[in-house]
Amino acid sequence: MDKKTQNNKSCNESYKNNHHDHDGKTCSCEKGVFENIEKVEEKKSKKPLIILGIGLIIFIFGYFISTFELSIFENLINEELLSQIIYLIVVIIVGQGIIREGVESLLNKKIKIEFLVTIATIGAFLLGDGVEGASLMILFFFAEYLEDYSLDRSKRSLAKLINLNPNKAMLKKEDEKLIEVNVEDINIGDIVVVKPGDKIPVDGIVSYGRTSVNQSSITGESLGVDKKKGDEVYAATINEEGYIEIKVGKKSEDTLFSKIIDLIKASEEKKAKVDLFIDKFAKYYTPTILIFALFTAIIPFLLFGQSLIEWTYRSLVLLVIACPCALAISTPISIVSAITAGSKKGIIIKGGQYIESLSRVKAVLFDKTGTLTEGNLEINDITPLNGVSKEKIITIACSLEEKSNHPIANAFNEYKNNHKIPLKKVHEFESIAGKGLKGKISGKTYYIGKKDMFDFSQKLNKDIDNLDKKENFGKTRIIIGTNDSILGFISLTDKIRENAFNTIKKLKKQSIKTVMLTGDNPATAKNVFEKLGLDNYYPNLLPEDKVKKVETLLKENKDIAMVGDGVNDTPSLARANVGIAMGMNGADVAIETADIVLMQDDISLVPFLINLAKKTMGIVKQNIIVTLSVKGLLAILAVLGYVTLWEAVLIGDMGLTLLVVANALRIGR
């Protein structure tokens, strides 16, 4: 069994062990943060509040009897005994779930907070202080209800995201009839109809119509994206304007949105190291406190002749103060807040361990094409030779490229449309793989492409060699010529992303080193390096070379992040401490391998991510320090006899737990 399978098995077993029927009766800190996340938006049961209300009414009645002398009970039963019985009824009504959970944990050889509270409650009654025992159970019940409610609030954004996917779709049959079907029953190749205002139920290609689609559920960007025939659309996005028909490309369980949800749900398996430490610490912490509380009760009595009742009471207070809930929840609630904050911006964070690693990052490595640049070439320079005009060269080039399917042709088509270049008729067109294009215009043969395209003439090759000395370095060069002369060349450059410069600038302000790894030639790489102001760059790297360079930079900087989008970036993404992939246009394998996915393909989110990670880990440390400090102080005061049972649960348990939850929720703001 591999390590990942073991982790998954362990996580699943943990969910089973910690899954309780939760009506405010069991400790939320022991449940998975994403457990039952789909049900968060359901109307919460009023049962715990009803139980609490009944318990409070009976408690007040008992307190009234024990405080005031009522002649009605004078000859029937002792008021003190009656009040104790009433307090016991309160415990049974309010605390039956807590007591049951405590006993079950002990039978399973585990000591949970429910068991500690049960002991403290029983102890209070044995000491003749039923009011303390009943108030302890009521406060603990209420604390767990508030904690559960707070956790639900922290998960609500993710729950809304998960529940966005529609369950039904309008399927278009061969006879043009529309029928409503379950999304799970749709097959690849089916045609579904989506009307204005409806959610798109599947991933697929627009086969008819034109519209604007709100893709915020995928990318976090609420501005509509124009879609026409042939464009790809995604499940859980919203058709804002027009009527469209979609040819289904993926089954419902394989859609991009489904993958995002699976990644979010799986993120809890990958805990931060500090979270794993807290889990391990809590495992030994509770039994240790139980033993310490036992010694607190008996040692002063045995060695110094102190009151056994007094010290037993203090030990019970100590047990309640020692509840590890606030400590146990301090990290996961912070992590889920960070993941929620990321999801709002179209960032998929696959686990807490990557947030922790990102907070320590000293250098960010970038792939060039598709990451720092858009991966789309644009015409930069037109250089005519031998008295030929620029207009003639670009007209010939655009006329030939218009017939090509090569990606470079897109740059010429865009230039043609933007500058309204009139095209010439091309005859005997031929595309020569790996070299370029050939065709006749007005009876004359023209060639466009690499130097190899002109291998038929030694003279032309010499002319090209002379051109090389004058080449505008850092750009892709396209040569235009005839059978007997070179007419000129056109230089293309890859568009640098609009926000790339500011991204690098922000990272430098954070004292983070920026490095570019690329397979491009040194001239092209240097051009991008200088424009963006990077700290360093490494050109001519094959995928295996990139991995070696990542390993070298790991030794130099200890903690690094890698940002990429292509298949060739996958090994490097896996080798870095944190791999960040461009989501919308990135290769599927890169998205699967990466630890964090930017669904907007927006690298300006990298500085945001690092700030988010640092803020999150700062709050985690604050919560741990505050929790341990307050509990330590309360423990000392408890031993000295200055803390009561109800104060212990009000401050040391409920108060601290709500404090760390409130502090963690600041992350998403």
XYZ file of C-alpha atoms in Angstrom:
669
model
C 0.000 0.000 0.000
C 1.529 3.351 -1.012
C 1.774 6.357 1.263
C -1.103 8.247 -0.373
C -3.413 5.220 -0.037
C -2.453 4.860 3.599
C -3.206 8.522 4.220
C -6.595 8.204 2.548
C -7.405 5.079 4.582
C -6.323 6.783 7.786
C -8.422 9.848 6.986
C -11.491 7.733 6.208
C -11.098 5.780 9.450
C -10.741 9.068 11.317
C -14.002 10.310 9.823
C -15.768 7.103 10.868
C -14.415 7.295 14.400
C -15.300 10.933 14.836
C -18.680 10.978 13.147
C -21.330 11.677 15.767
C -25.009 12.428 15.775
C -24.456 16.065 16.557
C -27.247 17.945 18.236
C -24.871 20.114 20.189
C -23.991 17.105 22.313
C -20.497 16.118 21.213
C -17.265 17.938 20.647
C -16.987 19.556 17.216
C -13.238 19.902 17.532
C -12.878 16.159 17.022
C -14.771 16.104 13.722
C -13.312 16.624 10.255
C -13.587 20.287 9.340
C -15.112 19.370 5.953
C -17.234 16.503 7.306
C -20.825 16.729 6.035
C -19.988 20.053 4.394
C -22.768 19.579 1.830
C -25.335 19.786 4.672
C -24.135 23.070 6.136
C -26.736 25.061 4.226
C -29.596 22.887 5.442
C -31.817 24.396 8.130
C -30.239 23.648 11.480
C -32.206 21.509 13.901
C -33.883 23.380 16.758
C -33.638 20.279 18.946
C -30.477 21.364 20.867
C -32.037 24.760 21.629
C -35.235 23.102 22.854
C -33.198 20.755 25.071
C -31.207 23.695 26.377
C -34.374 25.705 27.044
C -36.025 22.868 28.982
C -32.833 22.294 30.949
C -32.547 25.977 31.872
C -36.179 26.179 33.026
C -35.778 23.127 35.265
C -32.410 24.417 36.512
C -33.930 27.779 37.497
C -36.725 25.965 39.262
C -34.212 23.879 41.243
C -32.127 26.921 42.066
C -35.262 28.732 43.274
C -36.119 25.835 45.606
C -32.581 25.575 47.026
C -32.299 29.325 47.584
C -35.702 30.163 49.072
C -37.607 28.311 51.786
C -40.942 27.197 50.311
C -43.542 26.000 52.835
C -45.296 23.938 50.151
C -42.494 21.344 50.358
C -41.922 21.693 54.094
C -43.665 18.488 55.159
C -43.118 16.516 51.948
C -39.380 16.440 51.232
C -36.181 18.189 52.196
C -35.692 21.210 49.928
C -31.956 20.496 49.580
C -32.569 16.895 48.508
C -35.318 18.005 46.134
C -33.068 20.592 44.487
C -30.309 17.977 44.027
C -32.812 15.641 42.349
C -33.934 18.482 40.056
C -30.308 19.266 39.146
C -29.781 15.579 38.380
C -32.814 15.672 36.046
C -31.208 18.659 34.304
C -28.021 16.663 33.781
C -29.958 13.697 32.387
C -31.944 15.890 29.955
C -29.098 18.093 28.792
C -26.110 15.829 29.222
C -27.227 12.349 28.214
C -25.432 12.605 24.856
C -22.303 14.028 26.466
C -22.216 11.284 29.124
C -22.836 8.534 26.548
C -20.033 9.844 24.350
C -17.690 10.064 27.325
C -18.362 6.454 28.368
C -18.029 5.185 24.784
C -14.686 6.953 24.394
C -13.404 5.270 27.558
C -14.584 1.848 26.325
C -12.663 2.547 23.102
C -9.562 3.271 25.221
C -9.695 6.982 24.448
C -10.139 9.877 26.819
C -12.201 12.697 25.324
C -13.471 15.963 26.730
C -16.948 14.430 27.197
C -15.427 11.946 29.660
C -13.663 14.734 31.586
C -16.892 16.746 31.832
C -18.780 13.625 32.936
C -16.256 12.984 35.725
C -16.402 16.632 36.805
C -20.216 16.563 36.884
C -20.369 13.302 38.889
C -17.706 14.669 41.214
C -19.691 17.832 41.840
C -22.771 15.812 42.831
C -20.718 13.528 45.114
C -19.417 16.651 46.812
C -23.034 17.729 47.339
C -22.808 20.585 44.847
C -25.499 19.715 42.302
C -25.858 23.316 41.172
C -22.210 23.288 40.004
C -22.662 19.929 38.258
C -25.840 21.005 36.460
C -24.425 24.410 35.478
C -21.277 22.695 34.160
C -23.330 20.403 31.912
C -25.560 23.249 30.661
C -22.588 25.484 29.876
C -20.681 22.684 28.139
C -23.767 21.767 26.079
C -24.189 25.420 25.088
C -20.458 25.761 24.321
C -20.592 22.821 21.937
C -23.675 24.219 20.227
C -21.965 27.603 19.713
C -18.780 25.917 18.507
C -20.706 23.825 16.017
C -22.595 26.900 14.829
C -19.328 28.854 14.428
C -17.760 26.039 12.432
C -20.767 25.906 10.133
C -20.454 29.619 9.509
C -16.775 29.248 8.656
C -17.602 26.528 6.115
C -20.616 28.240 4.571
C -18.797 29.739 1.577
C -17.409 26.346 0.645
C -20.800 24.736 1.166
C -22.387 27.276 -1.179
C -19.723 26.486 -3.759
C -20.300 22.735 -3.450
C -24.063 23.139 -3.808
C -23.790 25.248 -6.991
C -23.828 22.296 -9.381
C -27.333 21.761 -10.853
C -28.939 18.331 -10.504
C -31.146 18.551 -13.610
C -30.567 19.320 -17.284
C -32.701 19.812 -20.395
C -31.722 17.074 -22.841
C -32.454 17.586 -26.548
C -33.587 14.361 -28.210
C -33.140 13.427 -31.885
C -36.743 14.417 -32.572
C -35.974 17.918 -31.212
C -38.054 17.310 -28.087
C -36.698 18.533 -24.738
C -36.877 16.348 -21.634
C -35.647 17.033 -18.120
C -33.132 14.445 -16.896
C -30.765 13.966 -13.992
C -27.280 15.287 -14.707
C -25.851 11.852 -13.828
C -27.830 10.308 -16.716
C -26.302 12.537 -19.405
C -23.809 10.867 -21.738
C -20.871 12.230 -23.700
C -22.070 13.467 -27.077
C -25.592 14.365 -25.890
C -26.972 17.829 -26.597
C -28.280 19.849 -23.653
C -30.162 23.136 -23.866
C -29.399 26.021 -21.506
C -31.666 29.061 -21.435
C -30.720 32.568 -20.234
C -30.287 32.698 -16.462
C -29.879 28.917 -16.083
C -26.830 27.113 -14.769
C -24.797 25.101 -17.234
C -25.063 21.466 -16.057
C -22.067 19.901 -17.838
C -18.671 20.536 -19.396
C -18.881 20.679 -23.161
C -18.642 22.672 -26.383
C -21.210 25.229 -27.549
C -22.811 23.666 -30.634
C -25.367 26.421 -31.237
C -25.922 29.988 -30.069
C -23.966 32.773 -28.472
C -24.002 34.122 -24.922
C -22.083 35.527 -21.975
C -21.211 33.129 -19.154
C -20.524 33.966 -15.514
C -17.646 31.621 -14.578
C -17.166 32.845 -10.987
C -17.812 29.368 -9.558
C -14.711 28.183 -11.431
C -12.439 31.218 -11.670
C -13.705 33.566 -8.957
C -14.118 36.256 -11.637
C -17.714 37.491 -11.882
C -17.367 39.363 -15.198
C -19.117 37.514 -18.008
C -17.072 35.692 -20.657
C -18.381 35.696 -24.248
C -19.074 32.214 -25.625
C -19.906 31.240 -29.200
C -20.084 28.076 -31.270
C -16.956 25.978 -30.692
C -16.105 27.521 -27.300
C -15.784 25.405 -24.177
C -18.157 25.887 -21.237
C -18.115 24.416 -17.743
C -20.622 22.917 -15.333
C -21.902 25.146 -12.485
C -21.318 28.355 -14.469
C -24.273 30.609 -15.349
C -25.608 31.375 -18.816
C -26.330 35.098 -18.502
C -27.814 36.139 -21.836
C -28.453 33.937 -24.851
C -29.979 30.567 -25.688
C -27.267 27.961 -26.251
C -26.982 24.266 -26.993
C -24.030 22.319 -25.623
C -22.488 19.094 -26.839
C -21.562 17.173 -23.693
C -17.821 16.565 -23.361
C -17.600 14.930 -19.919
C -19.704 12.877 -17.565
C -20.994 14.772 -14.517
C -18.463 13.167 -12.152
C -15.558 14.182 -14.435
C -16.367 17.872 -14.908
C -13.879 20.544 -13.964
C -16.205 21.734 -11.195
C -16.483 18.202 -9.762
C -12.704 17.951 -9.712
C -12.494 21.261 -7.837
C -14.946 20.008 -5.204
C -13.044 16.728 -4.850
C -9.814 18.664 -4.365
C -11.390 20.856 -1.687
C -12.817 17.874 0.175
C -9.519 16.001 -0.048
C -7.562 19.005 1.219
C -8.205 18.058 4.856
C -6.164 14.878 4.407
C -3.055 16.971 3.837
C -2.664 18.575 7.231
C -0.113 21.210 8.151
C 2.789 19.935 10.251
C 1.666 22.105 13.154
C -1.779 20.486 12.923
C -0.256 17.005 13.023
C 1.792 18.079 16.044
C -1.331 19.346 17.821
C -3.114 16.055 17.076
C -0.232 14.092 18.565
C 0.080 16.491 21.500
C -3.639 16.227 22.326
C -3.403 12.428 22.275
C -1.067 12.453 25.286
C -2.154 15.759 26.800
C -5.605 14.673 28.035
C -4.493 11.473 29.855
C -1.619 13.413 31.415
C -4.011 16.059 32.728
C -6.272 13.329 34.105
C -3.385 11.851 36.099
C -2.294 15.310 37.248
C -5.841 16.107 38.405
C -5.909 12.825 40.372
C -2.650 13.738 42.128
C -4.026 17.238 42.793
C -6.976 15.664 44.624
C -5.101 13.149 46.808
C -1.566 14.435 47.453
C -2.538 17.511 49.563
C -4.862 15.227 51.574
C -2.330 12.421 52.080
C 0.789 14.485 52.679
C -0.503 17.650 54.289
C -3.848 16.664 55.768
C -5.744 19.135 53.599
C -9.490 18.813 52.953
C -10.148 15.983 50.483
C -13.419 17.592 49.399
C -11.790 20.948 48.701
C -8.916 19.482 46.665
C -11.186 17.088 44.809
C -13.264 20.075 43.725
C -10.114 21.875 42.553
C -9.028 18.820 40.590
C -12.437 18.707 38.873
C -12.062 22.355 37.898
C -8.612 21.504 36.540
C -10.086 18.745 34.382
C -12.535 21.142 32.753
C -9.872 23.792 32.163
C -7.668 21.165 30.523
C -10.231 20.536 27.739
C -8.118 20.559 24.537
C -10.929 21.784 22.234
C -9.617 25.305 21.657
C -6.132 23.926 21.019
C -7.336 21.166 18.704
C -9.543 23.481 16.656
C -7.081 26.395 16.410
C -5.271 25.051 13.333
C -8.031 23.369 11.252
C -10.419 26.313 11.579
C -7.639 28.647 10.397
C -6.831 26.371 7.474
C -10.465 26.104 6.355
C -10.749 29.903 6.540
C -7.683 30.228 4.296
C -9.003 27.645 1.826
C -12.340 29.499 1.782
C -10.601 32.845 1.167
C -8.697 31.254 -1.711
C -11.777 29.664 -3.266
C -13.495 33.065 -3.398
C -10.718 34.210 -5.739
C -10.701 31.055 -7.848
C -7.739 29.478 -6.044
C -7.857 25.784 -5.182
C -5.591 24.995 -2.215
C -5.253 21.235 -1.852
C -4.256 21.077 1.809
C -3.077 22.818 4.940
C 0.489 21.589 4.534
C 0.861 23.755 1.409
C -0.340 26.856 3.242
C 2.277 26.192 5.902
C 5.006 25.588 3.280
C 4.011 28.683 1.316
C 4.362 30.844 4.424
C 8.072 29.901 4.515
C 8.831 30.337 0.791
C 12.008 32.300 0.015
C 11.935 32.032 -3.788
C 9.283 31.646 -6.495
C 10.250 29.955 -9.765
C 8.256 30.724 -12.917
C 7.891 28.907 -16.197
C 7.892 31.405 -19.073
C 5.476 30.392 -21.815
C 1.878 30.363 -20.587
C 2.868 31.616 -17.143
C 4.831 34.865 -17.334
C 3.702 35.181 -20.934
C 0.306 34.409 -22.442
C 1.649 31.763 -24.803
C 0.237 33.777 -27.730
C 2.610 35.267 -30.298
C 2.098 38.776 -31.659
C 3.801 40.572 -34.545
C 6.438 42.902 -33.181
C 8.607 44.098 -36.101
C 8.317 44.086 -39.886
C 11.707 44.498 -41.570
C 11.616 44.848 -45.385
C 14.692 44.335 -47.595
C 15.724 45.183 -51.150
C 13.337 48.121 -51.463
C 10.201 46.088 -50.739
C 7.522 47.922 -48.742
C 6.240 46.801 -45.352
C 2.734 46.728 -46.766
C 3.700 44.209 -49.444
C 5.521 41.935 -46.997
C 2.708 41.821 -44.458
C 0.091 41.345 -47.194
C 1.979 38.343 -48.621
C 2.542 36.916 -45.143
C -1.072 37.325 -44.025
C -2.398 35.890 -47.299
C -0.289 32.721 -46.906
C -0.808 32.339 -43.134
C -4.564 32.725 -43.529
C -4.604 29.239 -45.066
C -2.496 27.679 -42.284
C -3.612 25.914 -39.101
C -0.271 26.460 -37.352
C -0.451 28.398 -34.022
C 1.796 31.102 -35.513
C -0.942 31.811 -38.063
C -3.110 33.158 -35.238
C -0.723 36.079 -34.782
C -1.001 36.987 -38.477
C -4.790 36.605 -38.495
C -5.068 38.863 -35.460
C -2.772 41.443 -37.076
C -4.800 41.227 -40.317
C -8.060 41.869 -38.456
C -6.665 44.708 -36.344
C -5.012 46.489 -39.271
C -7.567 45.534 -41.956
C -4.956 44.020 -44.270
C -6.401 43.207 -47.742
C -5.604 39.601 -48.670
C -4.390 38.309 -52.020
C -5.604 35.101 -53.655
C -3.212 32.227 -53.033
C -2.853 29.336 -55.484
C -0.956 26.056 -55.160
C -0.738 26.542 -51.394
C 1.502 24.071 -49.574
C 2.326 23.668 -45.901
C 5.753 22.058 -45.359
C 5.908 20.524 -41.854
C 8.607 21.996 -39.652
C 9.655 24.560 -42.239
C 6.896 26.918 -43.370
C 4.435 27.774 -46.137
C 4.579 28.091 -49.915
C 2.103 29.502 -52.445
C 1.607 31.491 -55.637
C 0.285 35.047 -55.531
C -0.317 36.830 -58.848
C 1.649 34.090 -60.638
C 4.747 34.377 -58.407
C 5.868 31.823 -55.829
C 6.457 33.069 -52.295
C 7.931 31.319 -49.272
C 7.455 32.107 -45.597
C 8.976 30.301 -42.631
C 12.291 29.249 -41.069
C 15.718 29.327 -42.662
C 15.247 25.658 -43.636
C 12.437 26.743 -45.969
C 15.097 28.228 -48.296
C 17.443 25.219 -48.413
C 16.810 24.958 -52.146
C 19.195 27.932 -52.735
C 22.754 28.382 -51.377
C 22.609 32.066 -52.296
C 19.459 32.645 -50.261
C 20.972 30.756 -47.333
C 23.992 33.071 -47.364
C 21.688 36.088 -47.462
C 19.848 34.712 -44.428
C 23.141 34.173 -42.570
C 23.922 37.833 -43.148
C 20.481 38.718 -41.810
C 21.205 36.707 -38.669
C 23.902 39.183 -37.724
C 21.304 41.950 -37.732
C 18.562 39.880 -36.058
C 16.469 41.467 -33.360
C 17.339 39.002 -30.591
C 14.717 37.645 -28.268
C 12.053 37.271 -30.904
C 10.786 34.552 -33.212
C 11.780 35.366 -36.784
C 9.715 34.554 -39.874
C 11.505 34.953 -43.251
C 9.647 35.975 -46.427
C 11.200 35.392 -49.837
C 10.872 34.246 -53.445
C 12.888 31.805 -55.542
C 15.661 34.343 -56.032
C 15.578 36.888 -53.180
C 14.805 37.488 -49.507
C 12.101 40.158 -49.216
C 12.379 40.652 -45.460
C 11.444 39.120 -42.151
C 8.815 39.527 -39.485
C 9.611 39.248 -35.775
C 7.080 37.876 -33.299
C 7.149 37.936 -29.538
C 5.147 36.127 -26.905
C 2.865 38.575 -25.094
C 3.972 39.164 -21.524
C 1.023 38.853 -19.174
C -0.489 42.195 -18.282
C 0.024 41.731 -14.526
C 3.398 39.938 -14.667
C 5.523 43.020 -13.963
C 3.512 44.063 -10.893
C 3.522 40.480 -9.633
C 7.324 40.347 -9.684
C 7.485 43.797 -8.089
C 5.191 42.738 -5.206
C 7.163 39.550 -4.599
C 10.379 41.535 -4.371
C 8.758 43.801 -1.785
C 8.082 40.642 0.213
C 11.826 39.851 -0.027
C 11.124 36.825 -2.202
C 13.561 35.888 -4.941
C 12.065 35.523 -8.455
C 13.563 33.140 -11.027
C 12.467 32.110 -14.542
C 13.026 28.581 -15.872
C 12.414 28.175 -19.605
C 13.178 25.948 -22.556
C 13.466 28.998 -24.821
C 16.741 30.246 -26.253
C 18.916 32.645 -24.221
C 17.973 35.679 -26.319
C 14.237 35.185 -25.865
C 14.642 34.406 -22.166
C 16.819 37.460 -21.594
C 14.239 39.708 -23.257
C 11.513 38.595 -20.791
C 13.970 38.661 -17.865
C 14.874 42.296 -18.506
C 11.308 43.455 -19.116
C 10.035 41.954 -15.847
C 13.033 42.701 -13.650
C 13.459 39.126 -12.432
C 16.334 38.201 -10.122
C 17.621 35.429 -12.388
C 16.758 33.215 -15.353
C 17.862 29.877 -16.805
C 17.245 29.229 -20.553
C 17.466 26.118 -22.789
C 16.070 23.811 -20.092
C 14.499 20.482 -20.950
C 11.967 19.099 -18.397
C 14.682 17.033 -16.698
C 16.964 20.080 -16.639
C 14.214 22.096 -14.929
C 13.943 19.480 -12.177
C 17.717 19.555 -11.600
C 17.608 23.350 -11.415
C 14.702 23.176 -8.937
C 16.749 20.805 -6.762
C 19.727 23.167 -6.894
C 17.560 26.160 -5.931
C 15.983 24.105 -3.127
C 19.417 23.669 -1.571
C 20.083 27.394 -1.885
C 16.708 28.673 -0.624
C 15.284 25.695 1.391
C 11.644 26.581 0.640
C 10.536 27.404 -2.902
C 7.347 27.549 -4.965
C 7.117 26.696 -8.656
C 4.512 28.244 -10.972
C 3.820 26.563 -14.318
C 1.161 25.403 -16.746
C 2.429 22.766 -19.144
C 3.156 19.052 -19.188
C 6.874 19.858 -19.183
C 6.393 21.750 -15.900
C 4.837 18.778 -14.098
C 8.082 17.241 -12.721
C 9.194 20.647 -11.433
C 5.800 21.343 -9.832
C 6.052 18.028 -8.025
C 9.641 18.628 -6.864
C 9.091 22.123 -5.416
C 7.833 22.584 -1.838
C 4.693 24.112 -3.343
C 3.612 23.600 -6.955
C 1.230 26.247 -8.354
C -0.520 25.533 -11.679
C -2.387 27.764 -14.083
C -5.852 26.192 -14.098
C -7.960 27.271 -17.069
C -5.401 26.871 -19.857
C -2.956 24.622 -18.047
C -2.428 20.955 -18.884
C -4.597 18.528 -16.895
C -1.538 16.659 -15.628
C -0.037 19.915 -14.316
C -3.289 20.716 -12.477
C -3.406 17.217 -10.968
C 0.226 17.401 -9.857
C 0.163 20.933 -8.463
C -0.587 21.675 -4.805
C -2.402 24.928 -5.610
C -4.369 25.777 -8.779
C -5.055 29.313 -10.078
C -8.344 28.899 -11.931
C -8.150 32.439 -13.380
C -4.652 31.897 -14.822
C -3.816 35.070 -12.895
C -0.241 35.087 -11.572
C -0.951 38.307 -9.656
C -2.607 35.971 -7.116
C 0.796 34.518 -6.178
C 1.696 37.460 -3.864
C -1.839 37.287 -2.439
C -1.348 33.577 -1.754
C 1.911 34.139 0.088
C 0.362 36.920 2.179
C -2.617 34.652 2.912
C -0.313 31.825 3.980
C 1.732 34.073 6.269
C -1.397 35.599 7.803
C -2.904 32.141 8.348
C 0.149 30.681 10.062
C 0.493 33.865 12.137
C -3.079 33.444 13.407
C -2.464 29.727 14.065
C 0.501 30.649 16.267
C -1.523 33.379 18.010
C -4.312 30.918 18.789
C -1.932 28.285 20.143
C -0.019 30.756 22.300
C -3.170 32.415 23.675
C -4.844 29.062 24.349
C -1.883 27.569 26.193
C -1.237 30.787 28.120
C -4.842 31.240 29.293
C -5.244 27.576 30.165
C -1.930 27.594 32.027
C -2.973 30.655 34.052
C -6.412 29.224 34.793
C -4.851 25.914 35.853
C -2.655 27.703 38.401
C -5.637 29.666 39.696
C -7.692 26.457 39.833
C -5.096 24.715 41.996
C -5.049 27.764 44.270
C -8.849 27.602 44.537
C -9.755 30.798 42.696
C -11.771 29.234 39.821
C -15.164 27.524 40.017
C -16.467 24.787 37.746
C -18.817 27.048 35.826
C -16.063 29.667 35.391
C -13.758 26.932 34.078
C -16.150 25.915 31.316
C -17.253 29.494 30.585
C -13.709 30.851 30.207
C -11.374 27.893 29.782
C -13.524 25.934 27.332
C -16.345 27.876 25.662
C -14.696 31.289 25.850
C -11.336 30.180 24.462
C -12.902 28.045 21.730
C -15.049 30.903 20.452
C -12.059 33.238 20.693
C -9.860 31.083 18.437
C -12.741 30.583 15.984
C -13.387 34.343 15.807
C -9.668 35.016 15.333
C -9.442 32.416 12.564
C -12.434 33.893 10.727
C -10.419 37.110 10.260
C -8.394 35.259 7.615
C -11.243 35.340 5.118
C -11.811 39.071 5.464
